[in-house]
PDB file of C-alpha atoms in Angstrom:
ATOM      1  CA  UNK Y   1     152.510  43.640 163.078  1.00  0.00           C
ATOM      2  CA  UNK Y   2     150.447  45.126 160.341  1.00  0.00           C
ATOM      3  CA  UNK Y   3     148.056  42.847 158.509  1.00  0.00           C
ATOM      4  CA  UNK Y   4     148.032  43.005 154.701  1.00  0.00           C
ATOM      5  CA  UNK Y   5     144.715  42.831 152.916  1.00  0.00           C
ATOM      6  CA  UNK Y   6     144.113  41.833 149.350  1.00  0.00           C
ATOM      7  CA  UNK Y   7     143.602  44.780 147.040  1.00  0.00           C
ATOM      8  CA  UNK Y   8     141.272  44.200 144.079  1.00  0.00           C
ATOM      9  CA  UNK Y   9     142.911  44.505 140.695  1.00  0.00           C
ATOM     10  CA  UNK Y  10     141.320  47.769 139.586  1.00  0.00           C
ATOM     11  CA  UNK Y  11     142.488  51.299 138.988  1.00  0.00           C
ATOM     12  CA  UNK Y  12     140.635  54.258 140.414  1.00  0.00           C
ATOM     13  CA  UNK Y  13     140.538  57.294 138.170  1.00  0.00           C
ATOM     14  CA  UNK Y  14     141.674  60.252 140.197  1.00  0.00           C
ATOM     15  CA  UNK Y  15     138.859  62.534 141.292  1.00  0.00           C
ATOM     16  CA  UNK Y  16     136.080  60.409 139.785  1.00  0.00           C
ATOM     17  CA  UNK Y  17     135.763  57.507 142.185  1.00  0.00           C
ATOM     18  CA  UNK Y  18     135.315  55.241 139.147  1.00  0.00           C
ATOM     19  CA  UNK Y  19     137.078  51.886 139.196  1.00  0.00           C
ATOM     20  CA  UNK Y  20     138.399  50.602 135.893  1.00  0.00           C
ATOM     21  CA  UNK Y  21     139.481  46.995 135.450  1.00  0.00           C
ATOM     22  CA  UNK Y  22     142.799  46.557 133.680  1.00  0.00           C
ATOM     23  CA  UNK Y  23     142.388  45.353 130.116  1.00  0.00           C
ATOM     24  CA  UNK Y  24     143.945  42.106 129.072  1.00  0.00           C
ATOM     25  CA  UNK Y  25     146.040  42.011 125.975  1.00  0.00           C
ATOM     26  CA  UNK Y  26     143.873  40.897 123.080  1.00  0.00           C
ATOM     27  CA  UNK Y  27     144.977  37.609 121.635  1.00  0.00           C
ATOM     28  CA  UNK Y  28     145.638  37.603 117.924  1.00  0.00           C
ATOM     29  CA  UNK Y  29     142.950  35.729 115.982  1.00  0.00           C
ATOM     30  CA  UNK Y  30     144.003  32.331 114.702  1.00  0.00           C
ATOM     31  CA  UNK Y  31     145.021  32.221 111.055  1.00  0.00           C
ATOM     32  CA  UNK Y  32     142.325  31.076 108.631  1.00  0.00           C
ATOM     33  CA  UNK Y  33     142.172  27.348 108.049  1.00  0.00           C
ATOM     34  CA  UNK Y  34     142.217  25.818 104.583  1.00  0.00           C
ATOM     35  CA  UNK Y  35     139.691  23.011 104.191  1.00  0.00           C
ATOM     36  CA  UNK Y  36     140.033  20.448 101.413  1.00  0.00           C
ATOM     37  CA  UNK Y  37     136.561  19.862 100.029  1.00  0.00           C
ATOM     38  CA  UNK Y  38     135.363  16.763  98.170  1.00  0.00           C
ATOM     39  CA  UNK Y  39     135.502  17.113  94.395  1.00  0.00           C
ATOM     40  CA  UNK Y  40     134.146  15.386  91.318  1.00  0.00           C
ATOM     41  CA  UNK Y  41     130.454  15.782  92.123  1.00  0.00           C
ATOM     42  CA  UNK Y  42     129.275  17.651  89.020  1.00  0.00           C
ATOM     43  CA  UNK Y  43     125.902  19.215  88.242  1.00  0.00           C
ATOM     44  CA  UNK Y  44     124.410  16.746  85.751  1.00  0.00           C
ATOM     45  CA  UNK Y  45     121.128  14.873  86.448  1.00  0.00           C
ATOM     46  CA  UNK Y  46     121.191  11.930  88.866  1.00  0.00           C
ATOM     47  CA  UNK Y  47     118.712   9.050  88.693  1.00  0.00           C
ATOM     48  CA  UNK Y  48     118.264   5.840  90.630  1.00  0.00           C
ATOM     49  CA  UNK Y  49     115.477   3.390  89.848  1.00  0.00           C
ATOM     50  CA  UNK Y  50     114.203   1.586  92.932  1.00  0.00           C
ATOM     51  CA  UNK Y  51     110.877   0.040  93.896  1.00  0.00           C
ATOM     52  CA  UNK Y  52     111.240   0.459  97.660  1.00  0.00           C
ATOM     53  CA  UNK Y  53     108.003   2.414  98.260  1.00  0.00           C
ATOM     54  CA  UNK Y  54     108.473   3.702 101.824  1.00  0.00           C
ATOM     55  CA  UNK Y  55     106.896   7.012 102.886  1.00  0.00           C
ATOM     56  CA  UNK Y  56     108.778  10.263 103.415  1.00  0.00           C
ATOM     57  CA  UNK Y  57     108.439  11.399 107.040  1.00  0.00           C
ATOM     58  CA  UNK Y  58     110.648  14.486 107.386  1.00  0.00           C
ATOM     59  CA  UNK Y  59     113.021  16.853 105.577  1.00  0.00           C
ATOM     60  CA  UNK Y  60     115.922  18.510 107.392  1.00  0.00           C
ATOM     61  CA  UNK Y  61     118.860  20.712 106.396  1.00  0.00           C
ATOM     62  CA  UNK Y  62     122.352  21.335 107.749  1.00  0.00           C
ATOM     63  CA  UNK Y  63     125.457  23.417 107.093  1.00  0.00           C
ATOM     64  CA  UNK Y  64     129.000  22.136 106.642  1.00  0.00           C
ATOM     65  CA  UNK Y  65     132.306  23.814 105.788  1.00  0.00           C
ATOM     66  CA  UNK Y  66     132.170  22.745 102.118  1.00  0.00           C
ATOM     67  CA  UNK Y  67     128.468  22.266 101.414  1.00  0.00           C
ATOM     68  CA  UNK Y  68     124.875  22.672 102.531  1.00  0.00           C
ATOM     69  CA  UNK Y  69     122.924  19.464 103.139  1.00  0.00           C
ATOM     70  CA  UNK Y  70     119.312  18.374 102.811  1.00  0.00           C
ATOM     71  CA  UNK Y  71     118.219  15.086 104.378  1.00  0.00           C
ATOM     72  CA  UNK Y  72     115.037  13.258 103.395  1.00  0.00           C
ATOM     73  CA  UNK Y  73     113.937  10.842 106.127  1.00  0.00           C
ATOM     74  CA  UNK Y  74     112.547   7.674 104.539  1.00  0.00           C
ATOM     75  CA  UNK Y  75     112.424   4.995 107.287  1.00  0.00           C
ATOM     76  CA  UNK Y  76     112.972   1.463 106.041  1.00  0.00           C
ATOM     77  CA  UNK Y  77     115.415   2.446 103.283  1.00  0.00           C
ATOM     78  CA  UNK Y  78     119.125   1.621 103.332  1.00  0.00           C
ATOM     79  CA  UNK Y  79     122.084   1.415 100.937  1.00  0.00           C
ATOM     80  CA  UNK Y  80     120.957  -2.141 100.137  1.00  0.00           C
ATOM     81  CA  UNK Y  81     117.297  -1.066  99.701  1.00  0.00           C
ATOM     82  CA  UNK Y  82     117.454   2.607  98.627  1.00  0.00           C
ATOM     83  CA  UNK Y  83     114.771   5.104  97.795  1.00  0.00           C
ATOM     84  CA  UNK Y  84     114.629   5.878  94.086  1.00  0.00           C
ATOM     85  CA  UNK Y  85     115.209   9.459  92.959  1.00  0.00           C
ATOM     86  CA  UNK Y  86     115.483  11.850  90.027  1.00  0.00           C
ATOM     87  CA  UNK Y  87     117.483  15.063  90.533  1.00  0.00           C
ATOM     88  CA  UNK Y  88     118.211  17.730  87.944  1.00  0.00           C
ATOM     89  CA  UNK Y  89     118.741  21.442  87.486  1.00  0.00           C
ATOM     90  CA  UNK Y  90     115.737  23.104  85.840  1.00  0.00           C
ATOM     91  CA  UNK Y  91     114.739  26.622  84.808  1.00  0.00           C
ATOM     92  CA  UNK Y  92     111.323  26.326  86.477  1.00  0.00           C
ATOM     93  CA  UNK Y  93     109.364  23.803  88.542  1.00  0.00           C
ATOM     94  CA  UNK Y  94     105.901  22.446  87.831  1.00  0.00           C
ATOM     95  CA  UNK Y  95     104.027  20.040  90.087  1.00  0.00           C
ATOM     96  CA  UNK Y  96     103.903  16.459  88.861  1.00  0.00           C
ATOM     97  CA  UNK Y  97     100.311  15.529  88.125  1.00  0.00           C
ATOM     98  CA  UNK Y  98      98.766  19.009  88.172  1.00  0.00           C
ATOM     99  CA  UNK Y  99     101.309  20.921  86.084  1.00  0.00           C
ATOM    100  CA  UNK Y 100     100.921  23.934  88.399  1.00  0.00           C
ATOM    101  CA  UNK Y 101     104.026  26.169  88.635  1.00  0.00           C
ATOM    102  CA  UNK Y 102     105.960  26.304  91.898  1.00  0.00           C
ATOM    103  CA  UNK Y 103     107.769  29.631  92.529  1.00  0.00           C
ATOM    104  CA  UNK Y 104     111.312  29.052  93.793  1.00  0.00           C
ATOM    105  CA  UNK Y 105     113.810  31.774  94.763  1.00  0.00           C
ATOM    106  CA  UNK Y 106     117.536  31.682  94.017  1.00  0.00           C
ATOM    107  CA  UNK Y 107     119.951  31.791  91.104  1.00  0.00           C
ATOM    108  CA  UNK Y 108     119.455  28.105  90.206  1.00  0.00           C
ATOM    109  CA  UNK Y 109     116.808  25.466  90.901  1.00  0.00           C
ATOM    110  CA  UNK Y 110     117.431  21.819  91.766  1.00  0.00           C
ATOM    111  CA  UNK Y 111     114.315  19.698  91.181  1.00  0.00           C
ATOM    112  CA  UNK Y 112     114.172  16.645  93.466  1.00  0.00           C
ATOM    113  CA  UNK Y 113     111.762  13.756  92.979  1.00  0.00           C
ATOM    114  CA  UNK Y 114     112.069  10.916  95.487  1.00  0.00           C
ATOM    115  CA  UNK Y 115     110.218   7.637  95.091  1.00  0.00           C
ATOM    116  CA  UNK Y 116     108.661   7.966  98.535  1.00  0.00           C
ATOM    117  CA  UNK Y 117     105.109   9.254  98.964  1.00  0.00           C
ATOM    118  CA  UNK Y 118     104.264  11.859 101.594  1.00  0.00           C
ATOM    119  CA  UNK Y 119     101.522   9.503 102.781  1.00  0.00           C
ATOM    120  CA  UNK Y 120     101.202   5.908 103.956  1.00  0.00           C
ATOM    121  CA  UNK Y 121     100.439   3.830 100.845  1.00  0.00           C
ATOM    122  CA  UNK Y 122      98.366   1.369 102.918  1.00  0.00           C
ATOM    123  CA  UNK Y 123      96.131   3.892 104.698  1.00  0.00           C
ATOM    124  CA  UNK Y 124      96.521   7.172 102.800  1.00  0.00           C
ATOM    125  CA  UNK Y 125      97.383   8.960 106.054  1.00  0.00           C
ATOM    126  CA  UNK Y 126      99.756  11.912 105.638  1.00  0.00           C
ATOM    127  CA  UNK Y 127     103.334  11.194 106.749  1.00  0.00           C
ATOM    128  CA  UNK Y 128     104.907  14.522 105.694  1.00  0.00           C
ATOM    129  CA  UNK Y 129     102.845  17.704 106.137  1.00  0.00           C
ATOM    130  CA  UNK Y 130     103.971  19.690 103.071  1.00  0.00           C
ATOM    131  CA  UNK Y 131     101.640  21.989 101.126  1.00  0.00           C
ATOM    132  CA  UNK Y 132     102.188  22.429  97.370  1.00  0.00           C
ATOM    133  CA  UNK Y 133     104.085  25.626  96.624  1.00  0.00           C
ATOM    134  CA  UNK Y 134     104.837  26.355 100.293  1.00  0.00           C
ATOM    135  CA  UNK Y 135     108.249  26.346 102.012  1.00  0.00           C
ATOM    136  CA  UNK Y 136     109.261  23.024 103.534  1.00  0.00           C
ATOM    137  CA  UNK Y 137     107.819  22.750 107.070  1.00  0.00           C
ATOM    138  CA  UNK Y 138     110.372  23.467 109.799  1.00  0.00           C
ATOM    139  CA  UNK Y 139     113.212  24.324 107.380  1.00  0.00           C
ATOM    140  CA  UNK Y 140     114.959  27.651 108.120  1.00  0.00           C
ATOM    141  CA  UNK Y 141     117.694  28.569 105.622  1.00  0.00           C
ATOM    142  CA  UNK Y 142     118.865  31.750 107.363  1.00  0.00           C
ATOM    143  CA  UNK Y 143     122.658  32.012 107.089  1.00  0.00           C
ATOM    144  CA  UNK Y 144     123.122  29.198 104.586  1.00  0.00           C
ATOM    145  CA  UNK Y 145     125.839  29.770 101.980  1.00  0.00           C
ATOM    146  CA  UNK Y 146     124.272  27.791  99.114  1.00  0.00           C
ATOM    147  CA  UNK Y 147     120.613  27.065  99.935  1.00  0.00           C
ATOM    148  CA  UNK Y 148     118.267  30.015  99.371  1.00  0.00           C
ATOM    149  CA  UNK Y 149     114.790  28.450  99.166  1.00  0.00           C
ATOM    150  CA  UNK Y 150     113.215  25.023  99.752  1.00  0.00           C
ATOM    151  CA  UNK Y 151     109.702  24.309  98.475  1.00  0.00           C
ATOM    152  CA  UNK Y 152     107.309  21.405  98.587  1.00  0.00           C
ATOM    153  CA  UNK Y 153     105.875  20.699  95.129  1.00  0.00           C
ATOM    154  CA  UNK Y 154     103.583  17.789  95.999  1.00  0.00           C
ATOM    155  CA  UNK Y 155     103.228  14.024  96.227  1.00  0.00           C
ATOM    156  CA  UNK Y 156     101.719  12.120  93.327  1.00  0.00           C
ATOM    157  CA  UNK Y 157     101.539   8.396  92.502  1.00  0.00           C
ATOM    158  CA  UNK Y 158     104.117   7.354  95.094  1.00  0.00           C
ATOM    159  CA  UNK Y 159     106.603  10.144  94.336  1.00  0.00           C
ATOM    160  CA  UNK Y 160     107.295  13.318  96.306  1.00  0.00           C
ATOM    161  CA  UNK Y 161     108.676  16.399  94.606  1.00  0.00           C
ATOM    162  CA  UNK Y 162     110.768  19.105  96.293  1.00  0.00           C
ATOM    163  CA  UNK Y 163     112.498  22.149  94.799  1.00  0.00           C
ATOM    164  CA  UNK Y 164     115.668  23.782  96.104  1.00  0.00           C
ATOM    165  CA  UNK Y 165     116.561  27.355  95.235  1.00  0.00           C
ATOM    166  CA  UNK Y 166     120.344  27.722  95.250  1.00  0.00           C
ATOM    167  CA  UNK Y 167     122.764  30.635  95.055  1.00  0.00           C
ATOM    168  CA  UNK Y 168     124.034  29.318  91.697  1.00  0.00           C
ATOM    169  CA  UNK Y 169     124.296  26.084  89.711  1.00  0.00           C
ATOM    170  CA  UNK Y 170     126.794  24.225  91.861  1.00  0.00           C
ATOM    171  CA  UNK Y 171     128.019  20.624  92.049  1.00  0.00           C
ATOM    172  CA  UNK Y 172     126.071  18.192  94.198  1.00  0.00           C
ATOM    173  CA  UNK Y 173     126.046  14.582  95.324  1.00  0.00           C
ATOM    174  CA  UNK Y 174     123.297  12.240  96.507  1.00  0.00           C
ATOM    175  CA  UNK Y 175     123.669   9.086  98.583  1.00  0.00           C
ATOM    176  CA  UNK Y 176     121.616   6.709 100.699  1.00  0.00           C
ATOM    177  CA  UNK Y 177     122.170   6.009 104.396  1.00  0.00           C
ATOM    178  CA  UNK Y 178     120.006   3.940 106.705  1.00  0.00           C
ATOM    179  CA  UNK Y 179     116.534   5.533 106.796  1.00  0.00           C
ATOM    180  CA  UNK Y 180     117.552   8.681 104.889  1.00  0.00           C
ATOM    181  CA  UNK Y 181     118.500  10.042 101.502  1.00  0.00           C
ATOM    182  CA  UNK Y 182     121.187  12.743 101.647  1.00  0.00           C
ATOM    183  CA  UNK Y 183     121.866  15.509  99.127  1.00  0.00           C
ATOM    184  CA  UNK Y 184     124.900  17.788  99.520  1.00  0.00           C
ATOM    185  CA  UNK Y 185     125.279  20.951  97.426  1.00  0.00           C
ATOM    186  CA  UNK Y 186     128.789  22.448  97.354  1.00  0.00           C
ATOM    187  CA  UNK Y 187     129.491  26.075  98.235  1.00  0.00           C
ATOM    188  CA  UNK Y 188     131.882  26.384  95.295  1.00  0.00           C
ATOM    189  CA  UNK Y 189     133.460  24.457  92.410  1.00  0.00           C
ATOM    190  CA  UNK Y 190     136.876  24.787  94.083  1.00  0.00           C
ATOM    191  CA  UNK Y 191     138.543  21.966  96.010  1.00  0.00           C
ATOM    192  CA  UNK Y 192     139.993  24.180  98.769  1.00  0.00           C
ATOM    193  CA  UNK Y 193     138.122  26.710 100.880  1.00  0.00           C
ATOM    194  CA  UNK Y 194     139.525  29.219 103.375  1.00  0.00           C
ATOM    195  CA  UNK Y 195     137.470  29.090 106.564  1.00  0.00           C
ATOM    196  CA  UNK Y 196     137.659  31.682 109.352  1.00  0.00           C
TER     197      UNK Y 196
END
């Protein structure tokens, strides 16, 4: 009785000795998804008065289907005890206190002032290592749809100033979570986005 052996699934091109694996049929890509984005944010100034003077410790960014996000870590703040802030679109940014200009790239500039010093009010020790006019430490905006630039403008009299360079003047929202202030800037003014 003759024994059968398994033959590998490959074709040998005649006369070349080269094995070629059969190609699988390519699956059709899934259809694009339509995402319903939050609406009603607007682009007017936002202000919140608060006397919760906790230091800023970090700034992070993230990407979402409908918006880009910047998170300001302010430990000890919460929705019940928020960090105060002043946000507005501006044509140029100057440092609070010194009046020095801060160059910011992008088609629009969002000026952010948070009532949270970049130092410990009790000791004066630095809690956030930003340098006036420089990009935000550790923030890489490569591939972001809305954020183009993020600069540190300084910390003066218990307030820290940041500047975001955006693709265009777009709607945004700001809200407080435990230990962090969150700012979302929409990719578009439209409510629905097609995502591939």
